[in-house]
Coordinates of C-alpha atoms in Angstrom, one line a residue:
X1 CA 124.3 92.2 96.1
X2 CA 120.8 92.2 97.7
X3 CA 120.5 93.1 100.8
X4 CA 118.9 90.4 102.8
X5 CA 115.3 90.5 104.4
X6 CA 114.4 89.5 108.1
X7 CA 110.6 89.1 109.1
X8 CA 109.9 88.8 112.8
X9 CA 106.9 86.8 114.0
X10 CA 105.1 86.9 117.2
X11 CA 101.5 86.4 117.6
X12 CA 100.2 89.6 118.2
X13 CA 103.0 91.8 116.7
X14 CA 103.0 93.7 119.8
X15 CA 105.9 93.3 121.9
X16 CA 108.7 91.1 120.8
X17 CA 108.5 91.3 116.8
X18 CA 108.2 95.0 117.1
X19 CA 110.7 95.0 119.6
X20 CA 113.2 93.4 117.6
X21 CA 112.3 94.8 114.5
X22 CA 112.8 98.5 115.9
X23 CA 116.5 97.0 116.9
X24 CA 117.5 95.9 113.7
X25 CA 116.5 98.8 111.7
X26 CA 118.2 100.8 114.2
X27 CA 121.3 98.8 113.9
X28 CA 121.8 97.5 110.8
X29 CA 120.8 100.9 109.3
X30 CA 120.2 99.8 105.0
X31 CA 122.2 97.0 105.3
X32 CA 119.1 94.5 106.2
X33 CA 115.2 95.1 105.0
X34 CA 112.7 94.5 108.1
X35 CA 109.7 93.4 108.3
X36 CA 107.3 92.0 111.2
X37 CA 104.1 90.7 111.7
X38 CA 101.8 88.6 114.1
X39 CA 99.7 85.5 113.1
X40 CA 97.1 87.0 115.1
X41 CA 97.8 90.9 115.4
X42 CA 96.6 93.1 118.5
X43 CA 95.4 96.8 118.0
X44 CA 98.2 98.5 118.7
X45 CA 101.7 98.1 120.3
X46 CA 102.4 96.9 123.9
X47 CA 102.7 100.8 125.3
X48 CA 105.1 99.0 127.9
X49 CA 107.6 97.7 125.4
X50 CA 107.1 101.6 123.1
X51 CA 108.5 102.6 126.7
X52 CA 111.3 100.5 127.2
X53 CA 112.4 101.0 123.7
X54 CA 112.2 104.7 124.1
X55 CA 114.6 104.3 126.9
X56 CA 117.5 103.1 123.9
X57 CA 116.4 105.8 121.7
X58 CA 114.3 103.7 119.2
X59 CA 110.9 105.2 118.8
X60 CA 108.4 101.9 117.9
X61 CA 104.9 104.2 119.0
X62 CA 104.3 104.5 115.2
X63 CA 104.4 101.1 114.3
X64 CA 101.3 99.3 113.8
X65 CA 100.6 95.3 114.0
X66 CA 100.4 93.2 110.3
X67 CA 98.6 90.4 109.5
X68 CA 101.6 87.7 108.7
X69 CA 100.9 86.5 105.5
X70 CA 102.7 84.4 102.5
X71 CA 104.2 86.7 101.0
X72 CA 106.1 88.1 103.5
X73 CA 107.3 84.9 104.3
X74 CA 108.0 84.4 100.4
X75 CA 109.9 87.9 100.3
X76 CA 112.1 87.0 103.7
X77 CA 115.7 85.3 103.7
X78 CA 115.5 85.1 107.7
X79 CA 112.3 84.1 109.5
X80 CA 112.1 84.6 112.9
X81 CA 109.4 83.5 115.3
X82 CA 109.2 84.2 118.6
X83 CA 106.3 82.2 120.2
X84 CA 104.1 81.2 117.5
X85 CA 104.5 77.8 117.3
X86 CA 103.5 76.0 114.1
X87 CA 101.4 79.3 112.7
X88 CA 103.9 80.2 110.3
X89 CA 103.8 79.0 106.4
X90 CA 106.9 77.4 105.9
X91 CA 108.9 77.9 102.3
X92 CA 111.8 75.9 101.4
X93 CA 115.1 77.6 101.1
X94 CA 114.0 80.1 104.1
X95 CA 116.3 80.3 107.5
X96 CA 114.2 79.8 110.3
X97 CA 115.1 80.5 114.1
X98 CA 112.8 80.2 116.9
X99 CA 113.8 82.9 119.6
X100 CA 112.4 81.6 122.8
X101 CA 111.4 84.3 124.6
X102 CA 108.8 85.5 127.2
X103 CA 105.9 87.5 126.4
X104 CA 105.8 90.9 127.5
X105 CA 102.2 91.1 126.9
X106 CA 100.6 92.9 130.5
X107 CA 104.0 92.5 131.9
X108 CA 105.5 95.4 133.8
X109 CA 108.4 97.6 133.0
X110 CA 110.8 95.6 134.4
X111 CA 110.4 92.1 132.5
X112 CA 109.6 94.1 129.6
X113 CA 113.8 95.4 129.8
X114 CA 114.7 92.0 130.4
X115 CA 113.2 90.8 127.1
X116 CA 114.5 94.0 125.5
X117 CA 117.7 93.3 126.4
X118 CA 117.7 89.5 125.0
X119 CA 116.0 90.8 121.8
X120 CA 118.9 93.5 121.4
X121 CA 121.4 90.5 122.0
X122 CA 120.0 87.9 119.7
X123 CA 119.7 90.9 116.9
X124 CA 123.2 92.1 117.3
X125 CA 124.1 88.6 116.6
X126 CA 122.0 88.3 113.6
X127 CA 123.8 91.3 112.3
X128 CA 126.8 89.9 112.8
X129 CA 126.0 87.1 111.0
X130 CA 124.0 88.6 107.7
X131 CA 125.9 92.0 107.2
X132 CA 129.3 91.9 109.4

């Protein structure tokens, strides 16, 4: 069996894709591919949200923002967007969920654990689901 691919989409691939991406790889170890990406990708990663992450042990510092494109969409089983509206291609056959979550861009520490925190939830969930 193949294992099953989640791509995580905000629009900067910053903060809550990279977030959750981090989580899942973490987690689910080889059990789930990963990818993420933003519609429209900042320079780098949200140094707030490489901090709070540090604080579970998941390094994100190295990861750097991706254009989303088609074929990352056309590679994924599980799409998720988190704030990007209608800027995602859509592909028949693909699970969609829309996590509706804040932005931690220029937010401080603290709301940047809270969103942590509801990323690590919804993911563990998603594991759950895909690769009990």
């Amino acid at each position: 069996m193949t294992r099953p691919t989640v791509l995580f989409v905000c629009v900067h691939n910053a903060g809550r894709s990279q977030m959750a991406a981090g989580y899942l790889q973490h987690l689910a170890g080889d059990r789930i591919d990963v990818l993420s990406a933003g519609s429209r990708p900042a320079g780098g990663v949200n140094p707030v949200a490489v901090e709070a992450m540090a604080e579970e042990g998941i390094d994100i510092s190295g990861e750097v923002p991706q254009i989303l494109t088609e074929d990352a969409v056309r590679e994924s089983d599980v799409v998720v967007t988190m704030g990007c509206g209608d800027e995602c291609p859509y592909f028949p056959g693909k699970r969609y969920e829309d996590w509706v979550l804040d932005d931690p861009a220029g937010q401080g520490l603290d709301v940047v654990r809270r969103v942590r925190d509801e990323v690590r939830a919804r993911v563990v969930a998603l594991i759950g689901e895909l690769a009990p």
